[in-house]
XYZ file of N, CA and C in Angstrom:
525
model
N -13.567 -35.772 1.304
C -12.909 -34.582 1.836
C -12.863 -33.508 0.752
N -12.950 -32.322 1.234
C -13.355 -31.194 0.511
C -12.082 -30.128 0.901
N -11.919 -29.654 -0.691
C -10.681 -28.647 -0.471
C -11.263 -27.376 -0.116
N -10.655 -26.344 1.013
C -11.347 -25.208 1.556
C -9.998 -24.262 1.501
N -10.457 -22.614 1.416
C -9.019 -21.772 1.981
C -10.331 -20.917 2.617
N -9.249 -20.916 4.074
C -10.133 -19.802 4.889
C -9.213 -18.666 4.961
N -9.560 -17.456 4.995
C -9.484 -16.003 5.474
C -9.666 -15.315 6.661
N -8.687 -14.904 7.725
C -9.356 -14.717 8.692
C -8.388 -13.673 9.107
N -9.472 -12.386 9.375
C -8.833 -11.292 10.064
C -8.849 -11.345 11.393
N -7.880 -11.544 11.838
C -7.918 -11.360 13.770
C -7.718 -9.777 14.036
N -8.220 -9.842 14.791
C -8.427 -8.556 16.072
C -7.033 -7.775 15.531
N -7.114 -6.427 15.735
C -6.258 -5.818 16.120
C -5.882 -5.105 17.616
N -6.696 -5.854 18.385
C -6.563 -5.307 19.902
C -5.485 -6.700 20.137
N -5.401 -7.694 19.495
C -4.703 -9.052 19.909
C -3.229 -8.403 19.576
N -2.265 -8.936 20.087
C -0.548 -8.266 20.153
C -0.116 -9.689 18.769
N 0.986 -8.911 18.490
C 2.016 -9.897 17.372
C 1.868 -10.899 18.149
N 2.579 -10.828 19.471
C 2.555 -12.067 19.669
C 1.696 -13.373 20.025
N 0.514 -12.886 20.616
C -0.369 -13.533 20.773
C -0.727 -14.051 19.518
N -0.494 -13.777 18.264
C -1.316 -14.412 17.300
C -0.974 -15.433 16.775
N 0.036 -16.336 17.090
C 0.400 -17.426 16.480
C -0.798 -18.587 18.003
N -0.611 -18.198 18.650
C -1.680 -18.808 19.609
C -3.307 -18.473 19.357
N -3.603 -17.640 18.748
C -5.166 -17.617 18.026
C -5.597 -18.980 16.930
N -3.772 -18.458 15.950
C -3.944 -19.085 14.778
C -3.870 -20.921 15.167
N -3.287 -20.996 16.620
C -3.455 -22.713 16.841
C -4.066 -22.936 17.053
N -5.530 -22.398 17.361
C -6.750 -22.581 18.474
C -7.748 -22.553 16.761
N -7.460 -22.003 15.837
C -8.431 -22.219 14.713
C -7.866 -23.778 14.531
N -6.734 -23.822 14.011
C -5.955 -25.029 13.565
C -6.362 -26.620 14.429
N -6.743 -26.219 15.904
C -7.108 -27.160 17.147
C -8.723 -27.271 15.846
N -9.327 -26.404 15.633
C -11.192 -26.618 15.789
C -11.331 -27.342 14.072
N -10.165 -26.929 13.671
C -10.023 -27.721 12.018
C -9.938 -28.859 12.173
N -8.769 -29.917 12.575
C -8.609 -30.922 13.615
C -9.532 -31.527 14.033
N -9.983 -30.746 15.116
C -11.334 -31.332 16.097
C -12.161 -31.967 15.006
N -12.571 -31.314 14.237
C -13.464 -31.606 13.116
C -12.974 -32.637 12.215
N -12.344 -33.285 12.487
C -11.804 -34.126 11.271
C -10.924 -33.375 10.124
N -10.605 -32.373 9.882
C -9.645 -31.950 9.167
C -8.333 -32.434 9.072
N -7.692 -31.707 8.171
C -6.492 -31.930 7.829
C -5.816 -30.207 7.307
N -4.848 -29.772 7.767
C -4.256 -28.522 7.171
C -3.130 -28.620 6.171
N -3.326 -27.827 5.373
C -2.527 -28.299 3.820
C -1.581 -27.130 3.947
N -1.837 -26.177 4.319
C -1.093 -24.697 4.350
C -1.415 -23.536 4.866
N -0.726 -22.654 5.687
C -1.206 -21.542 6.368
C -0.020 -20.514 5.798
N -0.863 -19.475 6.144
C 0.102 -18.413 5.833
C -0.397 -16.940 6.784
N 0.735 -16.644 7.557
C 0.271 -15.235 8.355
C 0.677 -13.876 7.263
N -0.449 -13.618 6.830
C -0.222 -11.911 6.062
C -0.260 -10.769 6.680
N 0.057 -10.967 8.347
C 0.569 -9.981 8.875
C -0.509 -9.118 8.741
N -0.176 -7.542 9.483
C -0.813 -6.908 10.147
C -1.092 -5.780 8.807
N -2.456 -5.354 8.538
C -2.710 -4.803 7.689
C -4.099 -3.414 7.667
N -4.379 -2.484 6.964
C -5.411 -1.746 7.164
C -6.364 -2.175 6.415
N -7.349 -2.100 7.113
C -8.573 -2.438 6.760
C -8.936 -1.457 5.267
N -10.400 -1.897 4.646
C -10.754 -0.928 4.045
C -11.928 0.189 4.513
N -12.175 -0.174 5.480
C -13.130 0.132 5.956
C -13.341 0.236 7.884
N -13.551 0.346 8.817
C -13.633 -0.114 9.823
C -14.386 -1.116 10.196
N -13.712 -1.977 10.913
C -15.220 -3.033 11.494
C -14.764 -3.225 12.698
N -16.019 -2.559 13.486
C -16.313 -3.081 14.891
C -14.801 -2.001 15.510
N -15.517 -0.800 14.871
C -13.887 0.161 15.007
C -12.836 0.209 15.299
N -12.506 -0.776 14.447
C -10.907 -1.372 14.215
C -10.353 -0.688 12.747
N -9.189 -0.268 12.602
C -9.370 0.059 11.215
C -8.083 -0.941 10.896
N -7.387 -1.817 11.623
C -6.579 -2.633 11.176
C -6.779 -3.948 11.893
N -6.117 -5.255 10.919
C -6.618 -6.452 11.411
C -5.201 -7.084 10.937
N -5.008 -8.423 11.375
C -3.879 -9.532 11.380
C -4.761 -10.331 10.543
N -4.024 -10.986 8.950
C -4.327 -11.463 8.130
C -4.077 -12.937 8.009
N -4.612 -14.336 8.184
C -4.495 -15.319 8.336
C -5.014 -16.077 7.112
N -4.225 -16.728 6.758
C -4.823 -17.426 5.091
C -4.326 -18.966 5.730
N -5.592 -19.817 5.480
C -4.942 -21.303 6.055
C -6.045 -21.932 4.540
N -5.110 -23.025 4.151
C -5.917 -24.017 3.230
C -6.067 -25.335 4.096
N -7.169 -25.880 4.305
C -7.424 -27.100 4.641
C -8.202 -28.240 4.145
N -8.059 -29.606 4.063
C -9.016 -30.218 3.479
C -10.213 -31.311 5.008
N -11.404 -31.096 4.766
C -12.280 -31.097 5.547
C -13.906 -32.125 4.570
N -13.965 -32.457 5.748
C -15.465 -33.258 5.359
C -16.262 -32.211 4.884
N -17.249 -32.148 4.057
C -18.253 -31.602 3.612
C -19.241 -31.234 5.084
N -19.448 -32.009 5.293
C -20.408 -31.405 6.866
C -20.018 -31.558 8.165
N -18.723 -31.659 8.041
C -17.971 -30.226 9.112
C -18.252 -28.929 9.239
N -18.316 -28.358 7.673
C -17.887 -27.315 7.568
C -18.554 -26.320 8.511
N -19.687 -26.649 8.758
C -20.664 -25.723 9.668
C -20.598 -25.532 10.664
N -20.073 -26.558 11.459
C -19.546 -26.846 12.825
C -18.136 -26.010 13.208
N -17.369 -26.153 12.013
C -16.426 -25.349 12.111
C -16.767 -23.475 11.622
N -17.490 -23.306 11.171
C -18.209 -21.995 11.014
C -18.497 -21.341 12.198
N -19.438 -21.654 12.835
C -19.945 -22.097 13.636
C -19.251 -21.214 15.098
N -18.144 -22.417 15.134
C -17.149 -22.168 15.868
C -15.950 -20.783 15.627
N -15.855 -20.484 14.438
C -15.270 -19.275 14.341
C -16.328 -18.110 14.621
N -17.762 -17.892 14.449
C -18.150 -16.743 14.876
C -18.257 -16.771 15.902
N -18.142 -17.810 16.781
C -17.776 -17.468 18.901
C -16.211 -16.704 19.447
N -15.516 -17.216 18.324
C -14.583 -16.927 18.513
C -14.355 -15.272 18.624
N -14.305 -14.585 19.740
C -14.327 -13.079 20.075
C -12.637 -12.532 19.415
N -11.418 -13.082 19.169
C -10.575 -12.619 18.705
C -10.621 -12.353 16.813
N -11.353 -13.046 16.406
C -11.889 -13.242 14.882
C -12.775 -12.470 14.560
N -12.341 -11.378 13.413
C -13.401 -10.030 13.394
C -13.853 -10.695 12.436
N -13.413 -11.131 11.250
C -13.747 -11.517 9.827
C -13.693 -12.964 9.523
N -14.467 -13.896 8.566
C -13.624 -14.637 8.152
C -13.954 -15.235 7.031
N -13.869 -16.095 6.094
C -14.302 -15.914 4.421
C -13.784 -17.551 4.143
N -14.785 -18.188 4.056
C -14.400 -19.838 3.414
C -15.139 -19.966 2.282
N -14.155 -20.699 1.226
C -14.336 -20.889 -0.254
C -13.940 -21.938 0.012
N -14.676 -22.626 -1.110
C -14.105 -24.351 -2.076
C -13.082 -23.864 -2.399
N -12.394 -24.384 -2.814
C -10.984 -24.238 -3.337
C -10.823 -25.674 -4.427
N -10.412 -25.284 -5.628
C -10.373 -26.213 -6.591
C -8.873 -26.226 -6.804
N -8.431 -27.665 -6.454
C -7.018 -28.088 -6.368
C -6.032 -27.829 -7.310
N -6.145 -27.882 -8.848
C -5.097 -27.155 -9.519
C -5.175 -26.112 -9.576
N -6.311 -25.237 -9.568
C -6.013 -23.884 -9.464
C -5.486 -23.590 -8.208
N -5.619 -24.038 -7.289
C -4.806 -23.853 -5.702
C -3.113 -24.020 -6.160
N -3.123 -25.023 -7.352
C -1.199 -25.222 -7.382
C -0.916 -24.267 -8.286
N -1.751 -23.888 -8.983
C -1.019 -22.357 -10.134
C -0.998 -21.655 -8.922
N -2.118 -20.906 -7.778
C -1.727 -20.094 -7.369
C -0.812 -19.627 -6.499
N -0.298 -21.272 -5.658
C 0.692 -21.120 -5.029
C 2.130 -20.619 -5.991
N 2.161 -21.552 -7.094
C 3.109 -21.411 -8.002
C 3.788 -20.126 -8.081
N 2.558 -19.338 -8.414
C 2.290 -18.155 -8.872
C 2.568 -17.378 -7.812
N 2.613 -17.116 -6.481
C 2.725 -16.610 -5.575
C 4.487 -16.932 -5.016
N 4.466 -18.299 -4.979
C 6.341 -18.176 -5.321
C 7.060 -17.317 -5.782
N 6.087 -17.497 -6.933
C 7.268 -16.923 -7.969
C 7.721 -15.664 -8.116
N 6.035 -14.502 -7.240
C 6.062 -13.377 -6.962
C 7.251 -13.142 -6.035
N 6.804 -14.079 -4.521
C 7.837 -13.858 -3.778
C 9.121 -13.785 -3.872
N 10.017 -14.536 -4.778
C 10.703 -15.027 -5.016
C 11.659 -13.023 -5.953
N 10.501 -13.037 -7.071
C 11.337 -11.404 -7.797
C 11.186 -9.946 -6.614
N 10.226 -10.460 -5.822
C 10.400 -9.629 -4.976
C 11.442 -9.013 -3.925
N 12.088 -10.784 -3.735
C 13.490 -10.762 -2.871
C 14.580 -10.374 -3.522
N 14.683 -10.497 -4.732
C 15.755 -10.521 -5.637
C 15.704 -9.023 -6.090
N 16.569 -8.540 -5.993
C 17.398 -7.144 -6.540
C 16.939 -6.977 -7.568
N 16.154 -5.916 -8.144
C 16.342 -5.875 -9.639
C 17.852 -5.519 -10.178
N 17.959 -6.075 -11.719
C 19.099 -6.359 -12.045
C 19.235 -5.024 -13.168
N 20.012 -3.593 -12.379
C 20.346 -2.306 -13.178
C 21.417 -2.357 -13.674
N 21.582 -1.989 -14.998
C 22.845 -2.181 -15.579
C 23.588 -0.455 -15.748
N 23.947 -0.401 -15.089
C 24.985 1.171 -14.985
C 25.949 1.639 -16.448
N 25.280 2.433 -17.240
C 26.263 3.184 -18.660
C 26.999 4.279 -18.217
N 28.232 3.963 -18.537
C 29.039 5.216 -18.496
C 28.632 5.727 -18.886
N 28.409 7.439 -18.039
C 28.016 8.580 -18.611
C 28.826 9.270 -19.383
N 28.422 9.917 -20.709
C 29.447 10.607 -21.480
C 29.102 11.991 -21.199
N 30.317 13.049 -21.231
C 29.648 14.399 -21.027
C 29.799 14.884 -22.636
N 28.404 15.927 -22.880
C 28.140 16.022 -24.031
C 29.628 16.796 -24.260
N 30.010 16.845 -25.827
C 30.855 17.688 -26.526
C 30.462 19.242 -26.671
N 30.934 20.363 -26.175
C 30.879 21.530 -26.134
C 31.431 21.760 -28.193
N 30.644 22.334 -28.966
C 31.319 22.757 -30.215
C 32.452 24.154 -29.557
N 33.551 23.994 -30.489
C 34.503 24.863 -30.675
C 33.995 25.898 -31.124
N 33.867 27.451 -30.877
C 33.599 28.894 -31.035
C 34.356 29.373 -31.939
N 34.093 29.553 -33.237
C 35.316 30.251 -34.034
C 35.598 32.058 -33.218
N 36.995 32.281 -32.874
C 37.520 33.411 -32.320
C 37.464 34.680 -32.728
N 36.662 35.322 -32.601
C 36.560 36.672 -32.992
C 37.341 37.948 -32.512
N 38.053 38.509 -32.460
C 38.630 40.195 -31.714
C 37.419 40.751 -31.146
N 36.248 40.272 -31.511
C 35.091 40.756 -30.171
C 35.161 40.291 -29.214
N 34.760 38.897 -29.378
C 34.834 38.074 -28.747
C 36.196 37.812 -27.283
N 37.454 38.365 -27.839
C 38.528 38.072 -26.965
C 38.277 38.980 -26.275
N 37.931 40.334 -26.596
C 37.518 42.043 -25.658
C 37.060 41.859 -24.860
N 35.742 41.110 -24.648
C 34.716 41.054 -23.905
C 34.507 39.817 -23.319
N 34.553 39.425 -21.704
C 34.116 37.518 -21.765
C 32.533 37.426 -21.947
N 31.971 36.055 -21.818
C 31.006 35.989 -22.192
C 30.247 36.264 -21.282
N 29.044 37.034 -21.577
C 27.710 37.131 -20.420
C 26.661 36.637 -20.758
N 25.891 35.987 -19.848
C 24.474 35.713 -20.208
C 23.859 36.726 -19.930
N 22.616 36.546 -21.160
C 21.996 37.881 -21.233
C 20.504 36.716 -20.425
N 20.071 37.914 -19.100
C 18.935 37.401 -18.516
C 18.263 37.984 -19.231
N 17.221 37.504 -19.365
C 15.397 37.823 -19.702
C 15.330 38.916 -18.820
N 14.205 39.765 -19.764
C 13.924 41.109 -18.929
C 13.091 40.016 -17.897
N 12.667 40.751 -16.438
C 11.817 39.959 -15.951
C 11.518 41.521 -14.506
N 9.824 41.416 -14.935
C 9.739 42.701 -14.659
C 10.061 42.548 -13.161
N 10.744 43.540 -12.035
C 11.012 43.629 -11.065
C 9.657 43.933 -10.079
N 8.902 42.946 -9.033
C 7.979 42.925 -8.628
C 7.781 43.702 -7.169
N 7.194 44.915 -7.034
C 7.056 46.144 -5.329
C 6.605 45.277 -4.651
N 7.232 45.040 -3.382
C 6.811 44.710 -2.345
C 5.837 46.014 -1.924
N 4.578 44.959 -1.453
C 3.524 46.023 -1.022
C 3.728 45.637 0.597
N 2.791 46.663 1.206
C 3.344 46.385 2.535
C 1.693 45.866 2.857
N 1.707 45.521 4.509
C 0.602 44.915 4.531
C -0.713 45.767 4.798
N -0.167 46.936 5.201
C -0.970 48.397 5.284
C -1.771 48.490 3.934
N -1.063 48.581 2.887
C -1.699 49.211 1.833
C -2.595 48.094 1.244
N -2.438 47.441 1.397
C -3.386 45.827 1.151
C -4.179 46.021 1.529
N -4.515 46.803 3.004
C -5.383 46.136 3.836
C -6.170 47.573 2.602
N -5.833 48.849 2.783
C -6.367 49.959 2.282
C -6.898 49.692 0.831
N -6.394 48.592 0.276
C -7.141 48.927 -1.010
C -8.316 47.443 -0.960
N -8.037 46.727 -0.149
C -9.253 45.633 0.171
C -10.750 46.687 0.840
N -10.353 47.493 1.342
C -11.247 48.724 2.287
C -11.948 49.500 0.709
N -10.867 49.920 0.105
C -11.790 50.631 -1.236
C -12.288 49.659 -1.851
N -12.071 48.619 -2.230
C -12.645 47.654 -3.134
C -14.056 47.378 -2.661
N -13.925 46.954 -1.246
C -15.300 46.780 -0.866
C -16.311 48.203 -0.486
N -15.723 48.776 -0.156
C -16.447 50.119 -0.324
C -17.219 50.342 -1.426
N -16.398 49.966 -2.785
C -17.021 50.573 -4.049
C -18.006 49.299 -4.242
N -17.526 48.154 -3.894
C -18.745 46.984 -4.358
C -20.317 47.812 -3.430
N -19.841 47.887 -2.169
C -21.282 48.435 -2.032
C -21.427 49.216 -2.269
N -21.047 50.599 -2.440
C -22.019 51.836 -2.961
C -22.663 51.769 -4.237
N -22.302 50.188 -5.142
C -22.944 50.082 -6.279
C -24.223 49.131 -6.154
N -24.259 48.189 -4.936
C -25.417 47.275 -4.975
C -26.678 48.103 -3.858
């Protein structure tokens, strides 16, 4: 028996719900075949990168199974009849690296659920320095002095149009 992970994009014309009934009808032809299923996982509904068969989204099915060596074709086979199955992608799968990656995928899941952990500092408000007091200073309160900032004419939309009219005027009387 041979370790396998298959990949399989289902249809996006198929509904949420229908797809746990696709995914038993692969699971039935694994079976049929002498298989055994080690792990499935639905990755849910996702966009494509590309379109296929002008779909631009598909339902993501990850199943690991272990299977006879010459099954496998039969079960191949049987997934490209399958009209709900746009895609589908079988690899060997080499068994400890299959347990790091589950591991590893835990463990993702796992910081993903969990809150990151923010630690909140009292904010201090900065210290203003003390102004030594001047008799100017008490006369007058304080003003900010704005930046000159040159004051910009509203043009109207008339004269726009009139000087777009000379501009091009003068481009041609020169070419």
């Amino acid at each position: 028996m041979q370790n396998y992970e298959l990949l399989v994009i289902i249809s996006s014309k198929i509904t949420e719900e229908e797809i746990p009934s696709v995914t038993d009808k692969i699971f039935e032809l694994i079976k049929k075949n002498e298989g055994t299923i080690v792990r499935d996982e639905n990755m849910g509904k996702k966009k494509l990168s590309y379109p296929i068969q002008h779909q631009r989204y598909g339902f993501y099915v990850l199943v690991d199974f272990d299977l006879p060596g010459e099954s496998l074709r039969k079960v191949e086979k049987e997934l490209k009849l399958m009209e709900e199955v746009t895609r589908y992608m079988v690899v060997v799968r080499d068994v400890l690296a299959a347990a790091r990656a589950a591991k590893r995928a835990e463990e993702e899941k796992e910081r993903r659920l969990t809150p990151p952990l923010i630690e909140k500092k009292p904010v201090l408000e900065p210290e203003t320095p003390a102004k030594p007091r001047s008799s100017f200073a008490d006369s007058k309160p304080d003003a900010k002095e704005k930046p000159a900032v040159p004051e910009k004419k509203k043009v109207s939309l008339e004269e726009l149009d009139e000087k777009l009219d000379q501009i091009l005027d003068d481009d041609i009387m020169r070419t």
